[in-house]
CSV table of C-alpha atoms and ligand atoms in Angstrom, one decimal:
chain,number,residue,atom,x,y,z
A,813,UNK,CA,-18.4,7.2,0.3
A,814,UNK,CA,-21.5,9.4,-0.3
A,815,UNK,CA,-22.5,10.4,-3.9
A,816,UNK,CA,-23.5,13.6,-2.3
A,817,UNK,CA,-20.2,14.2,-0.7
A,818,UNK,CA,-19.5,18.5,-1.4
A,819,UNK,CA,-16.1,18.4,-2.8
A,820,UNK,CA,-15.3,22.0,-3.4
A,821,UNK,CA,-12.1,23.7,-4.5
A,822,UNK,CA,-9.6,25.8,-7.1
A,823,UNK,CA,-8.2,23.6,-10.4
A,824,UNK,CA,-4.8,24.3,-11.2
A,825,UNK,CA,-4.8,27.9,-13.2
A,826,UNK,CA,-5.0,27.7,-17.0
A,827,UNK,CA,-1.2,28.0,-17.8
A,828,UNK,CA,0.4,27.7,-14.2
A,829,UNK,CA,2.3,24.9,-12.9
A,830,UNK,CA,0.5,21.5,-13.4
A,831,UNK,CA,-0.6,20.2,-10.1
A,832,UNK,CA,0.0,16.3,-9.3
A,833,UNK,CA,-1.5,13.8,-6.3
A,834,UNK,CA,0.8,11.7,-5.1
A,835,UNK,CA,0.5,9.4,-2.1
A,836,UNK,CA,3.2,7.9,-0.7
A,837,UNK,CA,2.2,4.7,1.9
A,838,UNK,CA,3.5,3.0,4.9
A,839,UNK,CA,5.4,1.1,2.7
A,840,UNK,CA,7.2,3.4,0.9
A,841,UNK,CA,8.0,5.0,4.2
A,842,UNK,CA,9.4,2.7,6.1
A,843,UNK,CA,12.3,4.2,7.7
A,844,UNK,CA,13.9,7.5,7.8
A,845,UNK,CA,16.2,6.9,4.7
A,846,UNK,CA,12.9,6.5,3.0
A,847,UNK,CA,11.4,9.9,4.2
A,848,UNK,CA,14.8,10.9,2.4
A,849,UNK,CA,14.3,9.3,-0.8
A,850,UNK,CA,10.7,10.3,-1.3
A,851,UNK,CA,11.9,14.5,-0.4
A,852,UNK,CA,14.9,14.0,-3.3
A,853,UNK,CA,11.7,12.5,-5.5
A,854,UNK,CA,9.5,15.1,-5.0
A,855,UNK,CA,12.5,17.8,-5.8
A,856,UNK,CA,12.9,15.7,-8.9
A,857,UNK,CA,9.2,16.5,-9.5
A,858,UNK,CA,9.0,20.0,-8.8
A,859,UNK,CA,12.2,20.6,-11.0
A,860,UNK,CA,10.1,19.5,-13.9
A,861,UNK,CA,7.4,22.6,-12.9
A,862,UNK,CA,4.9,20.9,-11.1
A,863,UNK,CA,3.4,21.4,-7.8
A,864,UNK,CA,2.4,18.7,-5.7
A,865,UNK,CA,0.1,17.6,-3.1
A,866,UNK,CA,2.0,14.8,-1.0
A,867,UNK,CA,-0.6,12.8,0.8
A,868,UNK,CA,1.7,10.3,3.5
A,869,UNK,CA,0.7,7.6,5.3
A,870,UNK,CA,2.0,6.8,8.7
A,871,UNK,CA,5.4,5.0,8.9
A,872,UNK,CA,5.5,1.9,8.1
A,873,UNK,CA,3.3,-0.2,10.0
A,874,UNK,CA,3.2,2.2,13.1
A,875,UNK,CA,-1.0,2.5,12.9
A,876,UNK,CA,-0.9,-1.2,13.9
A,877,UNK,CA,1.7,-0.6,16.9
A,878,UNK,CA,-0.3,2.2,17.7
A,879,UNK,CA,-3.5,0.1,17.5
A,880,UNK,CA,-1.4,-2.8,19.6
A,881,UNK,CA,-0.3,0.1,22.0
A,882,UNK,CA,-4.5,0.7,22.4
A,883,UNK,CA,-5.4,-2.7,23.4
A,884,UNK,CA,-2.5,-3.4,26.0
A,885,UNK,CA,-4.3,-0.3,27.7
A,886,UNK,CA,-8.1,-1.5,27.2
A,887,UNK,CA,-9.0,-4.8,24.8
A,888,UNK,CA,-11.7,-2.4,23.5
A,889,UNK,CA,-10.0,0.8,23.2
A,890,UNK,CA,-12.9,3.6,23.1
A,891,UNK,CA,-12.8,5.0,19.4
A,892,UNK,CA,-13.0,8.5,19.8
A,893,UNK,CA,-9.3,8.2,21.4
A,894,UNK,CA,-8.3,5.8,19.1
A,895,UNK,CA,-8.9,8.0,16.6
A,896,UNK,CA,-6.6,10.5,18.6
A,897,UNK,CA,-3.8,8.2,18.8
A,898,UNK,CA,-3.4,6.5,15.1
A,899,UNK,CA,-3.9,10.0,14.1
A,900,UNK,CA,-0.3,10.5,15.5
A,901,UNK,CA,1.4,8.6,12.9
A,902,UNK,CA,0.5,10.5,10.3
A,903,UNK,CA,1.3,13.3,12.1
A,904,UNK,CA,4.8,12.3,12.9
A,905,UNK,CA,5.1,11.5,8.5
A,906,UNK,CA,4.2,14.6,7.4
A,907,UNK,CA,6.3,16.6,10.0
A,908,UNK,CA,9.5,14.1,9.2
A,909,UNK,CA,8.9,14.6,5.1
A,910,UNK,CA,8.3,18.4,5.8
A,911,UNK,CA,11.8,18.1,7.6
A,912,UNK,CA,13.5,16.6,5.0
A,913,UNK,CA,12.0,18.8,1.9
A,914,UNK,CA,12.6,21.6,4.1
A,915,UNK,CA,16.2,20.5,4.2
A,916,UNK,CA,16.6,20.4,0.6
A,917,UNK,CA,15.4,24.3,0.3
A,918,UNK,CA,12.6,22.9,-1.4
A,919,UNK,CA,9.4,25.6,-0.9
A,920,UNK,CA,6.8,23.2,1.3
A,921,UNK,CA,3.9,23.8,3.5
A,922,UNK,CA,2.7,20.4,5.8
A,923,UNK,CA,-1.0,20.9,6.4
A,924,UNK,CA,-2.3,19.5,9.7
A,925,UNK,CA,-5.7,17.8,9.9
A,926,UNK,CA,-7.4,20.7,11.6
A,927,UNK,CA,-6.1,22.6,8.4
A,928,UNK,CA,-7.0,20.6,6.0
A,929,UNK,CA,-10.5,20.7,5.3
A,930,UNK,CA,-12.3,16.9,5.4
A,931,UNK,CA,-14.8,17.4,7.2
A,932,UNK,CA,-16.6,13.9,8.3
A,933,UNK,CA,-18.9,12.6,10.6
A,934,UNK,CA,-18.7,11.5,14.3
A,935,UNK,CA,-18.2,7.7,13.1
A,936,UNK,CA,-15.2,7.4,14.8
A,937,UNK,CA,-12.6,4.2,13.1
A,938,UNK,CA,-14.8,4.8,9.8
A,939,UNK,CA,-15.4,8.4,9.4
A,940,UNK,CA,-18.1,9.5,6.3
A,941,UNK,CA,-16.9,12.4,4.5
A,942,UNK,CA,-19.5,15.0,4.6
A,943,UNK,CA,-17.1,17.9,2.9
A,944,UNK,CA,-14.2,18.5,1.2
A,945,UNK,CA,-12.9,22.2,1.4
A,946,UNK,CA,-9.7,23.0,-0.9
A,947,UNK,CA,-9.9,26.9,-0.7
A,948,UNK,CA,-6.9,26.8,1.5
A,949,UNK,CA,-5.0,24.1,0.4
A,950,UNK,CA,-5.4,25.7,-3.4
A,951,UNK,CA,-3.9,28.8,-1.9
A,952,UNK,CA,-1.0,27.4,-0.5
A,953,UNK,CA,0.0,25.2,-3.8
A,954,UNK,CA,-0.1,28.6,-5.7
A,955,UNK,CA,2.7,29.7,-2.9
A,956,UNK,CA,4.5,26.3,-1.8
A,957,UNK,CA,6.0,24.2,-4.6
A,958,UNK,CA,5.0,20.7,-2.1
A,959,UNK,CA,2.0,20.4,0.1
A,960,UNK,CA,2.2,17.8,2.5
A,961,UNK,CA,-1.2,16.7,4.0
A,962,UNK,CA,-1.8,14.0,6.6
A,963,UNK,CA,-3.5,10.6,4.2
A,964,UNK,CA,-6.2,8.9,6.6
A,965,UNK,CA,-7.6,11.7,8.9
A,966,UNK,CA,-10.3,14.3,8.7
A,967,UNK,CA,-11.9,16.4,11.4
A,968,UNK,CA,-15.6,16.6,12.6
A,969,UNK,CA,-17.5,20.1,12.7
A,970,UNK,CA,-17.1,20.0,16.3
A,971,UNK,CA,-13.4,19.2,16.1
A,972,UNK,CA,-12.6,15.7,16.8
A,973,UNK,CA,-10.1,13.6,14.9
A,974,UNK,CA,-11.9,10.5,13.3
A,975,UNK,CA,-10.1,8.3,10.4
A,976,UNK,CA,-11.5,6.8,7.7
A,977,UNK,CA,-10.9,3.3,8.0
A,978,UNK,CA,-7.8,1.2,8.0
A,979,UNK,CA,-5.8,2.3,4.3
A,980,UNK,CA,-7.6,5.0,3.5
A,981,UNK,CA,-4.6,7.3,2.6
A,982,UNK,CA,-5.9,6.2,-0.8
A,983,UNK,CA,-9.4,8.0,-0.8
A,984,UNK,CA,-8.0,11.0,0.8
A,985,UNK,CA,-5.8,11.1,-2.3
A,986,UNK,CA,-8.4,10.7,-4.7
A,987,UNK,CA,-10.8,13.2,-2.3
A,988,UNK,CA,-7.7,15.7,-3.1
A,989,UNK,CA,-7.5,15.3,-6.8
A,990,UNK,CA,-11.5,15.5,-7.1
A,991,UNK,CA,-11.7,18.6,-5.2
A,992,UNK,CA,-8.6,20.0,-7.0
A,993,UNK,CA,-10.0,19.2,-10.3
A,994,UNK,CA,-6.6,16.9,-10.8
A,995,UNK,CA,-7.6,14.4,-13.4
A,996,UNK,CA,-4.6,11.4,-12.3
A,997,UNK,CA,-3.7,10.4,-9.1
A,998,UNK,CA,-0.2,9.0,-8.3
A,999,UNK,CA,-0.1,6.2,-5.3
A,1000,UNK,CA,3.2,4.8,-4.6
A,1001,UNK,CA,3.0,1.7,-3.2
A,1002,UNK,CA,5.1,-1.9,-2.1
A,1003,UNK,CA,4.9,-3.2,-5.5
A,1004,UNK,CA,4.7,-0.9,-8.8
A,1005,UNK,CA,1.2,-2.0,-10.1
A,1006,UNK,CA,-1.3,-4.9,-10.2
A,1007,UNK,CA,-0.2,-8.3,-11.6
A,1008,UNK,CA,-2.0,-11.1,-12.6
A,1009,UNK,CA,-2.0,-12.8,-9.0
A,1010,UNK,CA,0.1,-11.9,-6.2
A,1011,UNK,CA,3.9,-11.9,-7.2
A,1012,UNK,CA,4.6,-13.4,-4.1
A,1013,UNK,CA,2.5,-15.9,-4.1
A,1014,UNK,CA,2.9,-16.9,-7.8
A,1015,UNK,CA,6.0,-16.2,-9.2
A,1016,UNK,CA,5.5,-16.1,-13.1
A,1017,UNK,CA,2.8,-13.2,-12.4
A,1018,UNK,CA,2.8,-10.5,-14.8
A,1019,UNK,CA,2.3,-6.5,-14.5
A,1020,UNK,CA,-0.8,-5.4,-16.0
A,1021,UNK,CA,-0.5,-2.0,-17.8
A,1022,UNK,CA,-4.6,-0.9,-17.1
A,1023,UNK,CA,-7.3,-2.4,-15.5
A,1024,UNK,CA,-10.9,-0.6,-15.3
A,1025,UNK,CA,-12.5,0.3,-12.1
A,1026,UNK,CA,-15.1,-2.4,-12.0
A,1027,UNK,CA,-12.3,-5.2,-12.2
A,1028,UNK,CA,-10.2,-3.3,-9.8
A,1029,UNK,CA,-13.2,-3.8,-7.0
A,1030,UNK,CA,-13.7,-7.0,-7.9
A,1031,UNK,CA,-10.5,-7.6,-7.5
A,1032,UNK,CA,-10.1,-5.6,-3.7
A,1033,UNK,CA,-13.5,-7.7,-3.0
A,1034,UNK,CA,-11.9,-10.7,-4.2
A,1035,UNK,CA,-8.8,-10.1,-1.8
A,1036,UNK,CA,-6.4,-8.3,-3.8
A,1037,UNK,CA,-5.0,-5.2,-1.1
A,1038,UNK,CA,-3.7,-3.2,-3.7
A,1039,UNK,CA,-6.2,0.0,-3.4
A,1040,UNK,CA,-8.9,1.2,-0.8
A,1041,UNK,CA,-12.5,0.2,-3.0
A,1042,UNK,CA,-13.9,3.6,-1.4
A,1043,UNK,CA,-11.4,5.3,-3.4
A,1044,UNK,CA,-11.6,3.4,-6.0
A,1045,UNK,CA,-15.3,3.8,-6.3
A,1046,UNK,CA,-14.6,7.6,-5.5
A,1047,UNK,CA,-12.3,7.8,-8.3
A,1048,UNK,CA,-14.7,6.0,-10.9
A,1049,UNK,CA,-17.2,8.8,-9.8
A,1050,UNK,CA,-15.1,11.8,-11.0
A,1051,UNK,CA,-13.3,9.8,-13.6
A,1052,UNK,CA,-9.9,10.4,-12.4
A,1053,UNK,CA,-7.9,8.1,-13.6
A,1054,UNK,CA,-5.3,6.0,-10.6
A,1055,UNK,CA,-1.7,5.0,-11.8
A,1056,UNK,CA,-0.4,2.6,-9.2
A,1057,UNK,CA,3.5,2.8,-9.2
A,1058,UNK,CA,6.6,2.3,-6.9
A,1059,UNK,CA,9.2,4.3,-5.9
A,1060,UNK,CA,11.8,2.7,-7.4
A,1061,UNK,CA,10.6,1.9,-10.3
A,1062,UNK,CA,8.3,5.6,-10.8
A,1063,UNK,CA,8.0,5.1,-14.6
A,1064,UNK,CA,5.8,1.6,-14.9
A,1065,UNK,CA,2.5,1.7,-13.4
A,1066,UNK,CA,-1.0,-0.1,-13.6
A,1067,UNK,CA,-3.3,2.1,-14.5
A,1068,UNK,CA,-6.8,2.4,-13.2
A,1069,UNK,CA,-9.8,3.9,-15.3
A,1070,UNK,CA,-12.1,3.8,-18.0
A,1071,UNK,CA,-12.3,0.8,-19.9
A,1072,UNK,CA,-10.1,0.9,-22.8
A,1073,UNK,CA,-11.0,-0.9,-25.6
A,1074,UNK,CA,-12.2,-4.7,-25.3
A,1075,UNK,CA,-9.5,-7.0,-26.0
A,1076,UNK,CA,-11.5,-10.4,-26.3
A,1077,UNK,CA,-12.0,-12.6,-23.6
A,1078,UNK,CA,-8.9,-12.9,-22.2
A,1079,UNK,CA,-9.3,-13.0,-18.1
A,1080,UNK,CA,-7.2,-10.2,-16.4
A,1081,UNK,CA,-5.8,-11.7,-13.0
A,1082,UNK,CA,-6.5,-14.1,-10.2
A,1083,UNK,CA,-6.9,-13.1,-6.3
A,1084,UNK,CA,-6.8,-15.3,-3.1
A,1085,UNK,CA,-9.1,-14.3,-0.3
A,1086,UNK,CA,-8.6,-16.6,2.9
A,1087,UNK,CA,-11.0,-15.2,5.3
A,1088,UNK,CA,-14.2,-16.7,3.9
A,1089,UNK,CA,-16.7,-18.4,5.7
A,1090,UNK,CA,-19.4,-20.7,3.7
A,1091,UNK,CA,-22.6,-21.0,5.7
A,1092,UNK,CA,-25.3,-24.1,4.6
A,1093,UNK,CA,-28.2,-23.0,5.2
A,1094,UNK,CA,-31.7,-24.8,5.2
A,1095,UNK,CA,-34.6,-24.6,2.9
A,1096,UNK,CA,-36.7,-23.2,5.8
A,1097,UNK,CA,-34.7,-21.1,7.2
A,1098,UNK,CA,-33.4,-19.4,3.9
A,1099,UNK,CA,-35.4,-16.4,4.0
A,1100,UNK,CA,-34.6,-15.5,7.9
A,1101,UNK,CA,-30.8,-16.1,7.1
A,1102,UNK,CA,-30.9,-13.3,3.8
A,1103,UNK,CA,-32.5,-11.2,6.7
A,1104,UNK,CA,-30.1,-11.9,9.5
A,1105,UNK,CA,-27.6,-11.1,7.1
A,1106,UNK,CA,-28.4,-7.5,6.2
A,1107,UNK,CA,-28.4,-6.5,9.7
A,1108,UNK,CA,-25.1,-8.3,10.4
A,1109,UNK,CA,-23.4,-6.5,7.5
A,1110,UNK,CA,-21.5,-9.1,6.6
A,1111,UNK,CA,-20.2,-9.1,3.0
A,1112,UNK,CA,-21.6,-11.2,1.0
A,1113,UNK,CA,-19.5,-12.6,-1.8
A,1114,UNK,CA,-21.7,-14.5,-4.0
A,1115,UNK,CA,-25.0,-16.6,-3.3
A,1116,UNK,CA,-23.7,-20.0,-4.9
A,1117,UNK,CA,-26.9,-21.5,-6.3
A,1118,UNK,CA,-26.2,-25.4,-5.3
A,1119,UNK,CA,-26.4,-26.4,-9.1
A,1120,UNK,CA,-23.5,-24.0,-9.9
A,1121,UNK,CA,-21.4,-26.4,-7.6
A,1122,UNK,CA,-21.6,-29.7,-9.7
A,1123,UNK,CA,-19.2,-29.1,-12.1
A,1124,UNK,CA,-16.1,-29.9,-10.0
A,1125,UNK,CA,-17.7,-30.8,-6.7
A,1126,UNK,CA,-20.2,-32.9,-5.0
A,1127,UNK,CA,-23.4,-32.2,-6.0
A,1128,UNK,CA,-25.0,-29.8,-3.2
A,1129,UNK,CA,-28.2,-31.6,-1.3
A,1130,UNK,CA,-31.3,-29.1,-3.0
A,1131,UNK,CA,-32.7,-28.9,0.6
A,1132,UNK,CA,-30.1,-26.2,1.2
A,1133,UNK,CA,-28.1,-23.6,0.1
A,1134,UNK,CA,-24.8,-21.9,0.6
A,1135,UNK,CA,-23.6,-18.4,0.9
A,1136,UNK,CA,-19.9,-17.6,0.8
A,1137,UNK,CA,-19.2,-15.1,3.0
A,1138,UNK,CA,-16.2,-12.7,3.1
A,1139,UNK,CA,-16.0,-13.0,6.6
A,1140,UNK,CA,-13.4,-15.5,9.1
A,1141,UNK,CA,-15.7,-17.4,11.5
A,1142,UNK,CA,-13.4,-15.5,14.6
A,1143,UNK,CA,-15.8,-12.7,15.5
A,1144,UNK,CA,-18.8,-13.7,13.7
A,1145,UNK,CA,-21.2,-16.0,15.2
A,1146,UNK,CA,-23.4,-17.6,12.7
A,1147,UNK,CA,-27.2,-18.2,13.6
A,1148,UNK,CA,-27.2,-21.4,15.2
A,1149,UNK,CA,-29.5,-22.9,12.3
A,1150,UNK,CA,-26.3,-22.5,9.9
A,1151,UNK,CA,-23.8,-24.7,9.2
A,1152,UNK,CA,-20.3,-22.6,8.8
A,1153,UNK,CA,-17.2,-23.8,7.3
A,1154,UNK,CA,-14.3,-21.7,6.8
A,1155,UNK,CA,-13.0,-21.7,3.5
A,1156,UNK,CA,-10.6,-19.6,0.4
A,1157,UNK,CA,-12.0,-17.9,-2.3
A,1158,UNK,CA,-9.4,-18.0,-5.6
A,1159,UNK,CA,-11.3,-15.4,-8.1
A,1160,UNK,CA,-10.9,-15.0,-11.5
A,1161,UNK,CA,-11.6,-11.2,-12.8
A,1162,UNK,CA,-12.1,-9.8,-16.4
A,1163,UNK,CA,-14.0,-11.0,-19.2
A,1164,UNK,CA,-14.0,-15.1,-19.2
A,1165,UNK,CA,-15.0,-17.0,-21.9
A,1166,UNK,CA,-16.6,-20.6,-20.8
A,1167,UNK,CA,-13.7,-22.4,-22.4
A,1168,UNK,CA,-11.3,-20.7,-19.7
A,1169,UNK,CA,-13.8,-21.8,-17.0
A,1170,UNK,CA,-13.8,-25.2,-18.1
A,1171,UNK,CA,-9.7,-25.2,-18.1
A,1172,UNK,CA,-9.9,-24.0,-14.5
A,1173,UNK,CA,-12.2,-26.9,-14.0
A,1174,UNK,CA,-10.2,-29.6,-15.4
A,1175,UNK,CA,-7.1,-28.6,-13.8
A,1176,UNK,CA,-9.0,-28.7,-10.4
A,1177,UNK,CA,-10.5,-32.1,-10.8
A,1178,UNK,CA,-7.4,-33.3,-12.7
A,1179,UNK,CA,-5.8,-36.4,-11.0
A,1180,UNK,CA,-2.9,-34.5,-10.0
A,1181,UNK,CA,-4.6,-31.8,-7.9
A,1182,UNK,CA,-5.7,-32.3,-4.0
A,1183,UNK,CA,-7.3,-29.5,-3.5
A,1184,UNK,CA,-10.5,-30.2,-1.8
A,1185,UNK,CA,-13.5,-27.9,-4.0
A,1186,UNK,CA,-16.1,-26.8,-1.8
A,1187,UNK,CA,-17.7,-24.4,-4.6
A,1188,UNK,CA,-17.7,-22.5,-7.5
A,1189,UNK,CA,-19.6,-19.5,-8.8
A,1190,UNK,CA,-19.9,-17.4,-11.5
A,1191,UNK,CA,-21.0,-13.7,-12.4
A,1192,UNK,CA,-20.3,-11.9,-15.3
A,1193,UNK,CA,-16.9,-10.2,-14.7
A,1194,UNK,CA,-15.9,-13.0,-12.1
A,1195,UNK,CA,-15.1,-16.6,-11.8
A,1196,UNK,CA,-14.5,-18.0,-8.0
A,1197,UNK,CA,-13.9,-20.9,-6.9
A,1198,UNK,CA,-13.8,-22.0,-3.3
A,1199,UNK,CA,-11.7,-24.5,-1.4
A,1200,UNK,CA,-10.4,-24.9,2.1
A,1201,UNK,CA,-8.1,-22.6,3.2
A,1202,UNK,CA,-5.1,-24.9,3.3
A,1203,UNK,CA,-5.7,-25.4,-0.6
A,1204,UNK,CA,-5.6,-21.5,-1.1
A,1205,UNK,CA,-2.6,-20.5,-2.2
A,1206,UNK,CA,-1.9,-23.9,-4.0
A,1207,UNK,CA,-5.0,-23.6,-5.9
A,1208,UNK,CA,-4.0,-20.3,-7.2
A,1209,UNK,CA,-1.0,-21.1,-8.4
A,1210,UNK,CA,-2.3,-24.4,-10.2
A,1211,UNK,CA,-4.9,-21.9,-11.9
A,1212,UNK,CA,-2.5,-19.6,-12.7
A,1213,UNK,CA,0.0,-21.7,-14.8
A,1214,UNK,CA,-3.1,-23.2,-16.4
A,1215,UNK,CA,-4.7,-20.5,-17.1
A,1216,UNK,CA,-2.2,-17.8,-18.0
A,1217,UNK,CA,1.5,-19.6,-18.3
A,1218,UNK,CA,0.3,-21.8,-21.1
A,1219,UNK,CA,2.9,-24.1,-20.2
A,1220,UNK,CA,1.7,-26.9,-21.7
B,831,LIG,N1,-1.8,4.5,8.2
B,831,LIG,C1,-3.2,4.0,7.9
B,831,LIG,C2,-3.2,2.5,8.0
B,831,LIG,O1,-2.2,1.9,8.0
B,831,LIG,C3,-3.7,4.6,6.7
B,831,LIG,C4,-3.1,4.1,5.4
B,831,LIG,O2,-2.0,3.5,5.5
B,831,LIG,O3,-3.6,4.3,4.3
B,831,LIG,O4,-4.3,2.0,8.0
B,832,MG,MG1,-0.5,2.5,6.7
C-alpha cells in the first residue's frame, strides 16, 4: 500500500451516532443461515446507536471456485476478466446480507464497487490503491443505519473492476475506517483472535489479548493467515487500532496496535510456514544471486549467516551461504548455480531472551526429537528455525510445550 495513498472523507459528527468497521469474511459467511446471523448481529449493533459500515467478503470459499471455474476455461485466465468474475462473489454477499437486513426493517444501503469510491490502478489481481473517496459513503451512514460495501474490489479511473489481492477484505476495511476517521476496526473471522500457535495445530494454544503491529507482520510473514500485512501495515499508518473477533464469541478479541507497555521478555506466539525454499548458494556466485533475487521478487525471509546454523545443526561449509526463501520450489525456478531444498520455517515472534532460544535449542537436539534442523536464525523480534517440511508441524508443537506449556 502507498504512503501517499489520498484517503479522503467525513468522521462521524461530534455527538451523532458512533460509526463502527466491521468486516465480516468468507468464513463467517459460509452459508445462508450465516448471512442471517450476521443481519440479526448487526440489528443488535445498531440498537445500541451505532451506525455501521459492513465490509463482506464473498461466501465462503466461492473466490476459489470462481478462480477454479477460470482455469477450466483457460489455465491462464486473462486478469482483467478475472478480476470481473471473483468480483461476483462479493457482489452476490452484499446483495444476500442487504436482503436479509432489509428483511429485518433494518434502514441499509449496499454500495456497489462502482459506488464505492477505491479507486486503483490497472494492476489487475493486485490492484494499488490510488484514492479513497468517502463523500458518498459518509452521506449515506448519516441516512442508512448499515452500509454494506463489497471487501476486496475497487474500480480503475477508466472503469474496470481489479481486486486487491487474495484476502484483502481486510485492507478495504481498514482503507474504510482511515478515510472515515474510525479509530477501531472490527474483523470477524474463523477463530476469535490470535493464539499463541495455531489452535489446530497445537492444542494447549492460548488467546492473546494484544499484540503490536510489528509482531503481527512478523507473524503473517512468518505464516500466521490471520490478517492481510497491507492492512495491517495500513492500519499501523493511521494508528487505528484492529480487534480480531468471532461471531460467536463477539466480546473476546486480539487486539492489534500500539505497543502497550513492555512485559519482559516473554515470546508472544509461534507460526509454521511450509512453503519455504532454502537455496545454497556459492561464494562466487553470492552477489549475482542477491541480484537475481530482487528482480524475481521473491520474499526473502532471512539471510541465515552459516555460523548462525551451528548451534543445533551441522556446521554450514563457509564456501557458501543460504537464504530461506518464502517461496515453494513449484513455480519458482532457481538459477541453476543454486542448490534448492524445500523446507518449514517454525518462528518464534516477540521479545526473546537468549535463555528461551537456548530452550528451543535443547528441545530440538534433545534425544527424543527427530526432527531434521536445517537452520536457524535470529533477528531482533524473531526466532526461526528451519526444518524439513515433514518435521513442521511436529516441531511446533515440541517448541510449544517447551517453550510456553512449562510442563515440566
Ligand atoms: N473473497 C476474497 C478472497 O477470498 C477476499 C477476502 O476474502 O478477503 O480472497
Ligand atoms: Mg474470502
Amino acid at each position: 500500500m502507498n504512503l501517499s495513498t489520498k484517503l479522503s472523507g467525513t468522521a462521524s459528527a461530534p455527538g451523532g451516532p458512533s460509526v463502527r468497521v466491521q468486516k465480516f469474511g468468507g468464513s463467517c459467511l459460509y452459508s445462508t443461515e450465516q448471512y442471517l446471523h450476521v443481519a440479526s448481529y448487526l440489528e443488535k449493533v445498531c440498537s445500541e446507536g451505532a451506525r455501521v459500515v459492513a465490509v463482506v467478503s464473498a461466501m465462503g470459499k466461492t473466490t476459489q471456485s470462481l478462480i477454479d471455474l477460470a482455469e477450466r476455461v483457460s489455465p491462464n485466465p486473462s486478469l482483467r476478466e478475472l478480476d470481473l468474475l471473483l468480483s461476483t462473489g462479493e457482489q452476490q454477499s452484499i446483495a444476500l446480507l442487504g436482503i436479509a437486513l432489509k428483511a429485518r426493517g433494518i434502514l441499509v444501503r449496499v454500495v456497489h464497487v462502482f459506488e464505492l469510491g477505491i479507486t486503483t490502478d490497472n494492476r489487475h489481481g493486485s490492484a494499488e490503491v490510488i484514492r479513497v473517496t468517502m463523500d458518498r459513503l459518509g452521506r449515506w451512514l448519516e441516512e442508512f443505519s448499515v452500509v454494506v460495501v463489497p471487501g476486496f474490489v475497487g474500480a480503475t479511473e477508466d472503469g474496470a473492476i481489479t481486486t486487491l489481492g487474495r484476502e484483502a477484505s481486510d485492507l478495504t476495511a481498514v482503507l474504510l475506517a482511515s478515510a472515515l476517521g474510525v479509530p477501531r476496526c472490527e474483523l470477524f473471522k474463523e477463530v476469535d483472535g490470535v493464539y499463541t500457535a495455531d489452535p489446530g495445530l497445537v492444542p494447549g494454544a492460548q488467546r492473546l489479548a494484544h499484540l503490536d503491529y510489528q509482531d503481527m507482520l512478523e507473524l503473517a510473514r512468518s505464516g500466521a493467515k490471520i490478517l492481510h500485512p497491507s492492512a495491517v501495515r495500513l492500519a499501523q499508518q493511521h494508528r487505528i487500532l484492529l480487534e480480531l473477533k468471532t461471531l460467536h464469541r463477539p466480546d473476546t478479541s486480539t487486539t492489534v496496535g500500539a505497543p502497550e507497555a513492555p512485559s519482559g521478555a516473554i515470546p508472544l506466539a509461534l507460526t509454521l510456514r511450509q512453503d519455504c525454499l532454502i537455496a545454497r548458494v556459492a561464494k562466487e556466485h553470492q552477489s549475482r544471486f542477491s541480484g537475481w533475487l530482487r528482480e524475481s521478487g521473491a520474499e526473502q525471509l532471512v539471510l541465515a549467516q552459516p555460523e548462525s546454523f551451528a548451534p543445533v545443526g551441522r556446521p554450514e561449509s563457509p564456501a557458501s551461504a543460504s537464504w530461506l526463501l518464502a517461496t515453494d520450489r513449484r513455480g519458482f525456478p532457481l538459477p541453476e548455480y543454486a542448490q534448492a531444498e524445500e523446507a518449514a520455517a517454525v518462528t518464534l515472534v516477540g521479545p526473546i531472551a537468549d535463555d528461551v532460544i537456548q530452550r528451543g535449542h535443547e528441545v530440538l537436539v534433545s534425544s527424543g526429537s527427530t526432527a531434521r534442523i536445517l537452520g536457524f536464525a535470529r533477528s531482533q523480534r524473531a526466532a526461526r528455525w528451519v526444518v524439513s517440511p515433514a518435521d513442521g508441524a511436529a516441531t511446533c508443537r515440541v517448541l510449544h510445550r517447551r517453550l510456553f506449556e512449562r510442563t515440566e
